XYZ file of C-alpha atoms in Angstrom:
748
model
C 54.624 14.824 71.211
C 54.852 15.415 74.964
C 54.011 18.813 76.303
C 55.872 19.630 79.509
C 53.367 20.618 82.149
C 54.008 23.572 84.355
C 52.764 23.908 87.874
C 50.293 26.536 86.746
C 48.924 24.487 83.854
C 45.582 22.578 84.382
C 46.093 18.927 85.205
C 44.382 16.505 82.915
C 43.188 13.042 83.918
C 41.843 10.246 81.700
C 38.780 8.823 83.400
C 37.631 5.264 82.899
C 34.406 3.575 83.962
C 31.979 6.408 83.236
C 28.855 5.256 81.561
C 26.601 8.355 81.749
C 26.547 12.040 82.509
C 25.660 11.219 86.196
C 29.006 9.427 86.476
C 30.776 12.529 85.101
C 29.013 14.655 87.695
C 30.002 12.189 90.481
C 33.674 12.285 89.459
C 33.538 16.127 89.267
C 32.139 16.388 92.755
C 34.708 13.949 94.162
C 37.594 15.971 92.683
C 36.041 19.194 93.776
C 36.297 18.096 97.396
C 40.067 18.431 97.168
C 41.107 21.690 98.846
C 41.636 24.521 96.370
C 40.775 22.394 93.357
C 38.330 23.232 90.659
C 37.411 20.313 88.365
C 35.488 19.984 85.140
C 34.743 16.447 83.842
C 33.577 15.797 80.295
C 31.672 12.578 79.754
C 32.024 12.707 75.945
C 35.865 12.989 76.037
C 36.267 10.981 79.229
C 38.618 13.648 80.462
C 38.915 15.681 83.684
C 40.552 19.181 83.773
C 41.728 20.284 87.211
C 43.081 23.655 88.297
C 44.682 24.358 91.629
C 46.621 21.052 91.724
C 50.319 20.661 90.804
C 51.524 17.673 88.737
C 53.294 16.349 91.902
C 49.880 16.047 93.545
C 48.218 14.181 90.718
C 48.173 10.994 92.867
C 45.730 12.708 95.227
C 43.308 13.254 92.377
C 43.717 9.773 91.031
C 43.016 8.217 94.472
C 39.997 10.461 94.908
C 38.555 9.209 91.601
C 39.291 5.599 92.462
C 37.572 6.135 95.823
C 34.527 7.291 93.949
C 34.517 3.969 92.058
C 36.198 4.911 88.748
C 39.572 4.639 87.154
C 41.974 7.521 86.470
C 45.405 8.182 85.082
C 47.360 11.391 84.304
C 46.733 12.273 80.608
C 49.787 12.070 78.415
C 49.612 13.676 74.966
C 52.336 11.318 73.823
C 50.230 8.331 74.684
C 46.911 9.118 73.159
C 47.103 5.624 71.779
C 46.219 4.405 75.239
C 42.872 6.117 75.199
C 42.185 4.862 71.716
C 43.099 1.282 72.663
C 40.816 1.514 75.685
C 37.978 2.665 73.483
C 38.636 -0.073 70.946
C 38.595 -2.668 73.743
C 35.290 -1.333 75.020
C 33.750 -1.368 71.544
C 34.954 -4.872 70.870
C 33.522 -6.068 74.212
C 30.162 -4.403 73.555
C 30.059 -5.866 69.970
C 30.661 -9.398 71.333
C 28.039 -9.045 74.009
C 25.529 -7.592 71.530
C 26.104 -10.462 69.059
C 25.601 -13.108 71.702
C 22.530 -11.317 73.101
C 20.957 -10.926 69.614
C 21.607 -14.524 68.655
C 19.986 -15.900 71.776
C 17.156 -13.352 71.921
C 15.775 -14.229 68.452
C 14.997 -17.892 69.226
C 13.916 -16.965 72.755
C 11.338 -14.594 71.414
C 10.228 -17.074 68.757
C 9.649 -19.764 71.338
C 7.782 -17.455 73.718
C 5.606 -16.125 70.845
C 4.679 -19.550 69.578
C 4.128 -21.146 72.969
C 2.233 -18.109 74.219
C -0.200 -18.179 71.282
C -0.427 -22.012 71.084
C -0.413 -23.441 74.615
C -1.002 -26.921 73.176
C 2.476 -26.918 71.708
C 4.144 -26.467 75.055
C 6.421 -29.367 75.959
C 7.803 -30.547 79.227
C 10.678 -28.376 80.421
C 9.960 -25.578 77.869
C 10.190 -23.080 80.703
C 13.752 -24.261 81.583
C 14.743 -23.996 77.897
C 13.591 -20.395 77.909
C 15.441 -19.634 81.136
C 18.652 -21.251 79.825
C 18.453 -19.108 76.657
C 17.842 -15.956 78.692
C 20.369 -16.630 81.385
C 23.606 -15.689 79.318
C 21.815 -12.659 78.044
C 20.822 -11.182 81.375
C 24.085 -12.139 83.100
C 27.205 -12.118 80.774
C 25.801 -9.895 78.009
C 24.226 -7.417 80.436
C 27.296 -7.518 82.796
C 28.477 -3.969 81.910
C 25.227 -2.577 83.272
C 25.297 -4.787 86.372
C 29.042 -4.070 87.017
C 28.462 -0.339 86.925
C 25.455 -0.623 89.185
C 27.214 -2.758 91.800
C 30.257 -0.389 91.761
C 27.995 2.633 92.239
C 25.966 0.952 95.011
C 29.175 0.160 96.875
C 29.793 3.886 96.996
C 26.210 4.799 97.805
C 25.418 6.098 94.322
C 23.087 5.338 91.437
C 23.446 6.035 87.678
C 21.534 5.470 84.507
C 23.076 1.911 84.409
C 21.176 1.355 87.682
C 17.901 1.858 85.871
C 18.846 -0.595 83.048
C 20.273 -3.168 85.487
C 17.175 -2.959 87.753
C 14.908 -3.367 84.787
C 16.771 -6.397 83.472
C 17.030 -8.077 86.865
C 13.423 -7.340 87.825
C 12.034 -8.644 84.531
C 14.119 -11.860 84.679
C 13.455 -12.339 88.336
C 9.702 -12.008 87.933
C 9.775 -14.328 84.916
C 11.636 -17.067 86.796
C 9.342 -16.718 89.760
C 6.264 -16.843 87.523
C 7.501 -19.975 85.785
C 8.560 -21.786 88.985
C 5.480 -20.871 90.970
C 3.065 -21.071 88.113
C 1.931 -17.403 88.519
C 0.066 -15.833 85.681
C 0.066 -18.869 83.488
C -3.588 -18.457 82.575
C -5.531 -15.463 81.403
C -4.464 -12.412 79.434
C -1.286 -10.388 80.056
C 1.382 -8.293 78.410
C 3.100 -9.853 75.413
C 6.146 -8.264 73.746
C 4.916 -4.838 74.687
C 2.101 -4.345 72.188
C -0.669 -4.132 74.783
C -3.080 -6.785 76.067
C -2.696 -10.064 74.133
C -5.296 -12.513 72.929
C -6.679 -15.068 75.279
C -3.936 -17.622 76.098
C -1.090 -15.448 74.999
C 0.858 -14.860 78.199
C 4.163 -13.150 78.721
C 6.701 -14.644 81.066
C 8.828 -11.532 80.783
C 11.943 -13.423 79.658
C 11.441 -11.775 76.332
C 11.378 -8.385 78.085
C 14.577 -9.015 79.966
C 16.377 -10.331 76.864
C 15.066 -7.763 74.522
C 15.841 -4.958 76.910
C 19.423 -6.192 77.239
C 19.849 -6.451 73.504
C 18.430 -3.017 72.784
C 20.529 -1.389 75.493
C 23.707 -3.034 74.297
C 22.943 -1.906 70.722
C 22.404 1.607 71.931
C 25.589 1.630 74.040
C 27.576 0.106 71.154
C 26.536 2.597 68.504
C 26.769 5.511 70.985
C 30.333 4.502 71.830
C 31.293 4.210 68.224
C 29.744 7.586 67.445
C 31.521 9.241 70.328
C 34.808 7.803 69.113
C 34.073 9.230 65.708
C 33.250 12.568 67.228
C 36.528 12.435 69.207
C 38.459 11.588 66.026
C 37.156 14.906 64.551
C 38.422 16.855 67.559
C 41.692 14.921 67.794
C 42.541 15.160 64.104
C 44.895 18.146 64.751
C 47.065 16.310 67.211
C 47.483 13.375 64.732
C 48.957 15.656 62.008
C 52.316 15.964 63.855
C 55.202 14.163 62.326
C 56.850 11.617 64.633
C 60.320 11.840 62.939
C 62.478 14.561 61.462
C 65.360 14.531 58.954
C 67.947 16.760 60.698
C 71.020 18.106 58.981
C 74.167 18.200 61.100
C 77.756 18.642 59.950
C 76.690 18.185 56.322
C 74.946 14.904 56.853
C 71.301 13.977 57.263
C 69.928 11.718 60.015
C 66.364 10.619 60.742
C 65.610 11.250 64.453
C 62.519 11.399 66.681
C 60.721 14.740 66.277
C 61.269 15.353 70.032
C 65.024 15.686 69.455
C 64.524 18.769 67.217
C 65.667 22.040 68.718
C 65.193 25.722 67.741
C 67.829 26.665 65.304
C 68.273 23.137 63.833
C 68.046 22.726 60.072
C 65.855 19.956 58.901
C 65.015 18.607 55.477
C 61.539 17.905 54.082
C 61.221 15.694 51.014
C 58.330 15.731 48.569
C 55.286 14.135 50.146
C 56.613 14.462 53.688
C 54.941 16.215 56.619
C 56.763 19.295 57.902
C 57.685 18.421 61.522
C 57.962 21.923 63.054
C 57.436 25.608 62.417
C 60.372 27.245 60.606
C 61.768 29.503 57.927
C 62.763 28.066 54.510
C 66.508 28.443 53.986
C 66.718 26.568 50.678
C 64.388 25.049 48.203
C 61.037 25.634 46.538
C 57.807 23.727 46.957
C 54.059 23.864 46.977
C 52.922 23.290 50.525
C 49.511 21.828 51.280
C 48.036 23.631 54.337
C 44.458 22.347 53.974
C 44.642 20.232 57.101
C 45.235 23.351 59.171
C 43.424 26.091 57.354
C 40.945 24.426 55.055
C 42.513 26.120 52.052
C 42.359 23.657 49.153
C 45.111 25.243 46.974
C 48.674 24.540 48.004
C 50.898 27.623 48.561
C 54.058 28.108 46.532
C 56.852 28.854 48.999
C 60.487 29.867 48.514
C 63.474 30.797 50.730
C 62.522 33.281 53.384
C 58.905 32.065 53.663
C 57.593 30.518 56.847
C 56.188 27.063 57.152
C 53.993 25.455 59.743
C 54.343 21.999 61.293
C 51.775 19.444 60.175
C 51.508 20.764 56.615
C 52.852 18.804 53.678
C 55.446 19.586 50.979
C 53.817 18.244 47.825
C 56.495 18.577 45.153
C 59.774 19.975 46.355
C 62.737 19.475 48.660
C 62.994 22.041 51.413
C 65.622 22.962 53.937
C 64.027 24.668 56.981
C 65.497 26.352 59.992
C 63.289 25.489 63.028
C 61.815 28.474 64.838
C 59.291 26.666 67.039
C 59.306 23.045 68.136
C 57.293 20.707 70.381
C 54.526 22.375 72.329
C 55.403 25.778 70.927
C 54.510 25.033 67.344
C 51.286 26.430 65.911
C 49.928 22.929 65.444
C 50.493 21.959 69.057
C 48.966 25.205 70.366
C 45.925 24.731 68.116
C 45.496 21.149 69.328
C 45.858 22.314 72.960
C 43.276 25.073 72.513
C 40.829 22.749 70.945
C 41.286 20.274 73.822
C 40.978 22.959 76.445
C 37.787 24.201 74.913
C 36.114 21.029 76.176
C 36.655 22.050 79.831
C 34.601 25.237 79.511
C 30.958 24.275 80.227
C 27.951 26.089 79.074
C 25.468 27.334 81.611
C 22.851 24.976 80.190
C 25.328 22.008 80.598
C 25.780 22.869 84.270
C 22.027 22.770 84.628
C 21.878 19.438 82.803
C 24.552 17.953 85.041
C 22.649 18.983 88.087
C 19.421 17.438 86.752
C 21.000 14.096 85.944
C 22.418 13.903 89.475
C 18.936 13.785 91.030
C 17.118 12.307 88.053
C 17.989 8.611 88.548
C 16.880 8.205 92.210
C 13.695 10.204 91.325
C 12.979 7.772 88.473
C 13.406 4.668 90.714
C 11.049 6.167 93.215
C 8.538 7.109 90.445
C 8.621 3.562 88.992
C 7.840 2.105 92.392
C 4.986 4.586 92.943
C 3.509 3.944 89.474
C 3.569 0.207 90.129
C 1.850 0.617 93.495
C -0.682 3.004 92.010
C -1.724 0.600 89.293
C -1.983 -2.297 91.827
C -4.128 -0.174 94.127
C -6.343 0.590 91.093
C -6.985 -3.144 90.740
C -4.534 -3.984 87.988
C -2.899 -7.452 88.107
C 0.546 -7.382 89.532
C 2.273 -8.651 86.385
C 0.705 -5.804 84.374
C 1.419 -3.114 87.008
C 4.954 -4.557 87.186
C 5.411 -4.165 83.420
C 4.228 -0.542 83.534
C 6.757 0.192 86.323
C 9.590 -1.451 84.347
C 8.626 0.686 81.325
C 8.868 3.864 83.403
C 12.184 2.776 84.784
C 13.711 2.247 81.371
C 12.180 5.066 79.288
C 13.223 7.763 81.796
C 16.948 7.211 81.432
C 18.369 10.679 80.543
C 21.395 9.320 78.581
C 20.665 11.558 75.592
C 20.486 14.555 77.905
C 24.057 13.949 79.077
C 25.406 13.639 75.526
C 23.509 16.539 73.975
C 25.959 19.324 74.648
C 29.517 17.699 74.793
C 29.098 15.734 71.535
C 27.979 18.696 69.522
C 30.718 20.855 71.046
C 33.289 18.188 70.269
C 32.343 17.788 66.656
C 31.818 21.543 66.072
C 35.247 22.444 67.487
C 36.855 19.630 65.510
C 35.224 20.724 62.224
C 36.229 24.302 62.931
C 39.875 23.282 63.475
C 39.882 21.635 60.080
C 38.660 24.859 58.515
C 41.195 27.111 60.327
C 38.760 28.141 63.012
C 39.631 27.583 66.688
C 36.667 28.035 69.067
C 37.925 28.288 72.646
C 34.796 27.085 74.292
C 31.050 26.850 74.751
C 30.731 30.425 75.989
C 32.021 31.596 72.590
C 29.303 29.611 70.852
C 26.688 31.097 73.210
C 27.930 34.614 72.371
C 27.832 33.977 68.654
C 24.123 33.297 68.757
C 23.356 36.795 70.052
C 25.832 38.882 67.952
C 24.246 41.832 66.180
C 27.355 43.825 65.135
C 30.824 42.907 63.833
C 33.618 45.426 64.390
C 36.470 45.010 61.973
C 39.900 46.419 62.668
C 41.302 47.942 59.420
C 45.053 47.555 59.392
C 46.183 43.936 59.389
C 42.635 42.564 59.333
C 40.978 44.019 56.214
C 44.174 45.283 54.740
C 47.540 43.514 54.260
C 49.159 45.620 56.959
C 52.196 46.291 54.791
C 52.538 49.946 53.943
C 54.523 51.275 50.981
C 55.492 54.910 50.156
C 53.545 55.982 47.135
C 54.759 59.598 46.853
C 56.015 62.700 48.682
C 55.347 66.411 48.685
C 57.994 68.990 49.583
C 58.611 72.779 49.336
C 60.931 73.894 46.528
C 64.040 74.081 48.680
C 63.636 70.601 50.137
C 64.670 67.497 48.159
C 62.810 64.215 48.495
C 65.845 62.442 49.894
C 66.222 65.131 52.544
C 62.636 64.633 53.642
C 63.152 60.837 53.783
C 66.439 61.257 55.662
C 64.793 63.216 58.446
C 61.750 60.964 58.601
C 63.779 57.711 58.608
C 66.224 59.045 61.202
C 63.264 59.569 63.579
C 61.512 56.270 62.660
C 64.545 54.077 62.908
C 63.609 53.575 66.571
C 60.057 52.361 65.841
C 58.646 48.997 64.760
C 55.392 50.428 63.453
C 54.384 49.418 59.960
C 54.506 53.061 58.774
C 57.919 53.433 60.214
C 59.142 50.323 58.426
C 57.712 51.549 55.099
C 59.514 54.924 55.496
C 62.685 53.145 56.381
C 62.428 50.825 53.390
C 61.907 53.822 51.016
C 64.782 55.809 52.580
C 67.249 52.963 52.254
C 66.784 52.974 48.473
C 68.162 56.548 48.360
C 70.194 57.021 51.490
C 73.243 55.075 52.590
C 73.545 56.386 56.197
C 70.958 57.834 58.469
C 71.572 60.514 61.075
C 71.591 59.544 64.777
C 68.468 60.439 66.648
C 68.087 61.070 70.386
C 65.202 61.647 72.735
C 63.026 59.303 70.700
C 59.440 59.297 71.785
C 56.467 57.353 70.357
C 53.038 59.107 70.582
C 50.540 56.165 70.179
C 48.136 56.661 67.338
C 49.821 59.911 66.230
C 53.460 59.390 65.389
C 56.867 59.955 66.851
C 59.301 62.686 67.760
C 63.133 62.738 68.127
C 66.092 65.147 68.198
C 67.970 64.965 64.886
C 71.066 67.226 64.307
C 70.145 69.052 67.503
C 66.661 69.917 66.132
C 63.266 68.692 67.098
C 61.832 66.487 64.313
C 58.210 65.398 64.234
C 56.830 62.674 62.057
C 53.093 62.022 62.434
C 49.544 62.901 61.554
C 47.696 66.244 61.684
C 46.839 65.827 65.366
C 50.422 65.435 66.441
C 51.614 68.505 64.394
C 48.734 70.500 65.807
C 49.823 69.649 69.310
C 53.243 71.189 68.496
C 51.725 74.212 66.808
C 53.011 73.277 63.290
C 50.962 74.750 60.412
C 50.185 72.391 57.549
C 51.534 74.568 54.733
C 54.888 75.259 53.223
C 54.624 78.996 53.879
C 55.746 79.971 50.394
C 53.658 81.198 47.454
C 54.903 78.677 44.906
C 55.176 75.711 47.246
C 53.815 72.371 46.270
C 50.214 72.026 47.287
C 49.372 69.145 49.668
C 46.774 66.694 48.446
C 45.522 63.921 50.738
C 44.176 60.883 48.904
C 41.487 59.281 51.035
C 42.730 55.874 49.981
C 46.182 56.681 51.348
C 47.756 57.641 54.630
C 49.619 60.933 54.855
C 52.485 61.384 57.281
C 53.729 64.993 57.875
C 57.370 65.793 58.686
C 58.320 68.938 60.567
C 61.644 70.286 61.841
C 61.920 73.127 64.424
C 58.215 73.821 64.131
C 58.175 74.147 60.331
C 56.622 71.600 57.859
C 59.246 70.268 55.484
C 57.062 67.799 53.666
C 54.541 65.010 53.545
C 54.836 61.338 52.779
C 51.960 59.421 51.271
C 51.610 55.748 52.103
C 49.098 53.097 51.039
C 47.968 49.737 52.378
C 46.262 47.242 50.028
C 42.921 45.704 50.850
C 43.131 41.952 51.311
C 41.583 39.787 48.619
C 38.165 38.523 49.667
C 37.518 41.414 52.086
C 34.484 42.629 50.209
C 33.075 39.134 49.854
C 33.548 38.553 53.618
C 31.750 41.789 54.494
C 28.795 40.836 52.142
C 28.637 37.406 53.821
C 28.360 39.047 57.229
C 25.599 41.248 56.028
C 23.706 38.230 54.585
C 23.933 36.761 58.077
C 21.921 39.795 59.265
C 24.976 41.465 60.980
C 25.793 45.127 61.056
C 29.463 45.922 60.137
C 31.599 48.604 61.636
C 35.098 49.644 60.428
C 37.412 50.616 63.290
C 40.563 52.586 62.369
C 43.038 55.084 63.582
C 43.141 56.644 60.058
C 41.465 59.833 59.107
C 37.732 60.001 58.485
C 38.295 60.410 54.762
C 40.571 57.328 54.652
C 38.156 55.329 56.681
C 35.110 56.368 54.725
C 36.874 55.520 51.471
C 37.764 51.991 52.648
C 34.266 51.433 53.964
C 32.740 52.545 50.656
C 34.910 50.030 48.776
C 33.926 47.181 51.051
C 30.242 48.022 51.719
C 30.771 48.484 55.493
C 27.812 50.173 57.224
C 29.525 52.407 59.829
C 32.985 53.916 60.186
C 34.702 54.759 63.515
C 37.797 56.688 62.421
C 40.655 58.404 64.217
C 40.275 56.013 67.130
C 43.427 55.734 69.188
C 44.584 52.281 70.292
C 43.729 53.015 73.938
C 40.160 54.050 72.878
C 39.290 50.887 70.840
C 37.831 49.129 73.817
C 35.815 52.214 74.632
C 34.454 52.275 71.105
C 33.309 48.678 71.537
C 31.650 49.498 74.913
C 29.912 52.498 73.304
C 28.257 50.167 70.843
C 27.276 47.826 73.641
C 25.567 50.637 75.527
C 23.495 51.237 72.398
C 22.158 47.721 72.801
C 24.412 46.001 70.303
C 25.944 42.632 70.878
C 29.486 43.093 69.514
C 31.934 40.743 67.852
C 35.440 42.296 67.384
C 37.899 41.100 64.805
C 41.475 42.173 65.219
C 45.111 41.009 65.134
C 47.430 43.164 67.123
C 48.476 44.128 70.588
C 46.424 47.324 70.157
C 43.340 45.152 69.720
C 43.765 42.994 72.807
C 41.708 45.096 75.208
C 38.965 45.551 72.559
C 38.894 41.851 71.913
C 38.406 41.147 75.567
C 35.753 43.870 75.931
C 33.668 42.538 73.051
C 30.993 39.973 73.518
C 32.842 37.802 71.074
C 36.502 38.333 70.191
C 37.971 36.913 67.059
C 41.767 37.155 66.437
C 43.691 36.505 63.294
C 46.426 33.968 63.939
C 49.042 36.335 62.465
C 48.399 38.540 65.416
C 50.298 38.869 68.673
C 50.155 36.377 71.471
C 48.352 38.922 73.628
C 45.648 39.332 71.057
C 45.254 35.575 70.749
C 44.908 35.144 74.544
C 42.259 37.846 74.594
C 40.137 36.311 71.845
C 37.340 33.717 72.070
C 37.859 32.493 68.568
C 41.155 32.237 66.661
C 41.117 32.503 62.935
C 43.969 30.495 61.385
C 43.090 30.531 57.738
C 44.617 33.360 55.730
C 41.346 34.228 54.065
C 38.861 36.787 55.277
C 35.965 34.375 54.475
C 37.004 32.716 57.678
C 35.226 35.505 59.621
C 31.668 34.737 58.434
C 32.527 31.076 58.454
C 33.521 31.271 62.132
C 30.241 32.944 63.097
C 28.152 30.574 60.873
C 29.870 27.424 62.333
C 29.394 28.763 65.913
C 25.745 29.427 65.239
C 25.224 26.022 63.654
C 26.993 24.310 66.549
C 24.832 26.182 69.033
C 21.725 25.365 67.056
C 22.698 21.676 67.124
C 23.180 21.786 70.887
C 19.736 23.407 71.262
C 18.091 20.774 69.020
C 19.766 18.005 71.006
C 18.590 19.444 74.332
C 15.035 20.051 73.095
C 14.916 16.459 71.838
C 16.418 14.994 75.010
C 14.290 16.999 77.402
C 11.160 16.629 75.238
C 11.685 12.886 74.919
C 11.801 12.368 78.667
C 9.011 14.765 79.452
C 6.722 13.136 76.878
C 7.735 9.490 77.330
C 7.391 9.191 81.131
C 3.734 10.035 81.281
C 2.998 7.717 78.347
C 4.803 4.891 80.100
C 3.158 5.673 83.433
C -0.293 5.601 81.765
C 0.424 2.023 80.598
C 0.698 2.733 76.912
C 4.381 1.807 76.539
C 5.752 -1.762 76.979
C 9.205 -2.256 78.513
C 10.613 -3.635 75.202
C 9.513 -0.557 73.236
C 10.759 1.665 76.043
C 14.160 -0.015 75.974
C 14.472 0.348 72.196
C 13.334 4.006 72.238
C 15.724 4.997 75.044
C 18.657 3.414 73.321
C 17.663 5.078 69.978
C 17.325 8.496 71.624
C 21.026 8.586 72.625
C 22.178 7.403 69.188
C 20.069 10.087 67.456
C 21.667 12.833 69.607
C 25.119 11.734 68.727
C 24.438 11.324 65.053
C 22.721 14.786 64.966
C 25.968 16.185 66.345
C 27.982 14.419 63.706
C 26.041 16.284 61.043
C 28.250 19.256 61.888
C 31.019 17.507 59.942
C 29.237 18.482 56.744
C 29.552 22.210 57.530
C 31.078 23.824 54.437
C 33.135 26.976 54.021
C 31.541 29.944 52.318
C 34.491 30.398 49.953
């Protein structure tokens, strides 16, 4: 599926050749030098997001990346296979190099161990045998590290690969020099990194060079595999799209590429097939599996008139569907795009990490040299001081630091997408960790949002159908849910409505219009009070007005006199009470925000167990209600679904929008809730918190590892071999810790 890129859309580049977070920072700075361009480069996804550059100018960005020493190409959603193939090639190459390195390192270490402990067993030319075993390891097997180092040095840069390459080259070079010149062949020295060896057991550092290469290759191999797995979690949405569609034209069916489908076309979905686009069922019945988009395990039974979403599967029936959204406009495509874009929004802590890694590598090289010199000045033999310096060089690689945030974010967002939760970015995760109060919009969020007329009250001389005729005549110009409910009830009794003029909507209160040359008012108490209408029928035996707190009462007046009242009800969504209970268990306060009367709001809150009610709040005042809570020291999450909620969603510290809501509401939200189940609200907050916790654990481990390990290595307690293994293991642990987010379960 190819998404047409507009000039205002961010430009995406696939970046190749990055081996650490420092590389990502270097590419980001290079792209940022383009005039008017803002760039964000993600090491985990190997993607650059640029704003301020049109697609026609993409070559400028590509050349700038290549000038920095890396490869680049314009990202194409239709050719994600290119990225996957590149990753597979890299993994295959690393696997081959790792196998060769491991196979040669084992006998090399065996020989050095035996000959180090038993000098009498040494045979003529044993040194050359060891060198010949080590040479393929430190050259061909270690070539990815050397290649990246040489490329960076050509551009005056250093990276984490520089530390590894220097460590390997220095160890091998010193070993060869020692063997050829006979340096350090007698006396005690370092052996395999476990401290000072017995008399006669001497290290020639070939074992260090070979072991370091093998450990680093193993770490890079498992890290790359884990990152691919994390990327698969994030990219799972994009892979749901069907590549072909069965289109009906002129009474015949033909299978065509999905890109040929147009809005208004009718397509057929057979049992077991993936629905290729969003649409409305025109014929057929089927149970549709939506679990891949919403996380709901039970298929939905759908019939003509129901809507379907692309990427879902018809399990047991033949459907004819009229396409309403195709290509980039389908819900699936927009969800995939949002999940992808979330990677470009960096956390404040990630910006700090990127800055640290930029200066960390040259600082480590300088530190390793200083440590070596310090030990030599203290009287330590050169080979021992040299080993300590190599250990510092290797253990200080901050690879885990660069992976800590992006991998957790990638897996967390991917897991959320599979549960019907779209997190737009890291800032939303940060906000979720500090939320204290959740504000819940009533209509459309906690309730179904579909009103029905439950009864009417009129004076003796007014018939119900007359009341409905006036009310429906006014409301026929409105799209409000109350207006639609009144229209639906009126049409059951009245064939033709009267024409209305001077129609005027009063937001949050009702509407007015001129019907039969008389001013007709349909609205709540506040609207009638504004027009001086008394809420009684002004007759002794008139029907008494009773307002049920569970219902909404709409009053109808003509020429300043009340002619009746219409009661309407909205049903509470299944699972609403359970969702509120889950929020409270998370330690969150709950607030009901509604434009209904205080009685209606209190009644709904009592049914659901909501702590606080803010009733009779006009749409324009919703954002102010959120701000009022914030001034009281609350960190507010707002859940809504309509245009009226857009400003409040933007004003809240964390905005969550139901996917059934308007486009404006979705653009204003930080988290989009796709699953048609209110349990998705506590799930979204719980997943965000768990992802944020994972990021913090990763960062604490990565920072703590380097802070603790460097002094240990500098003090001479850590051999280069152990340092190499520990550094490689650190990166793998960070990635695997992030992958644990895949096990996050819904609270349903």
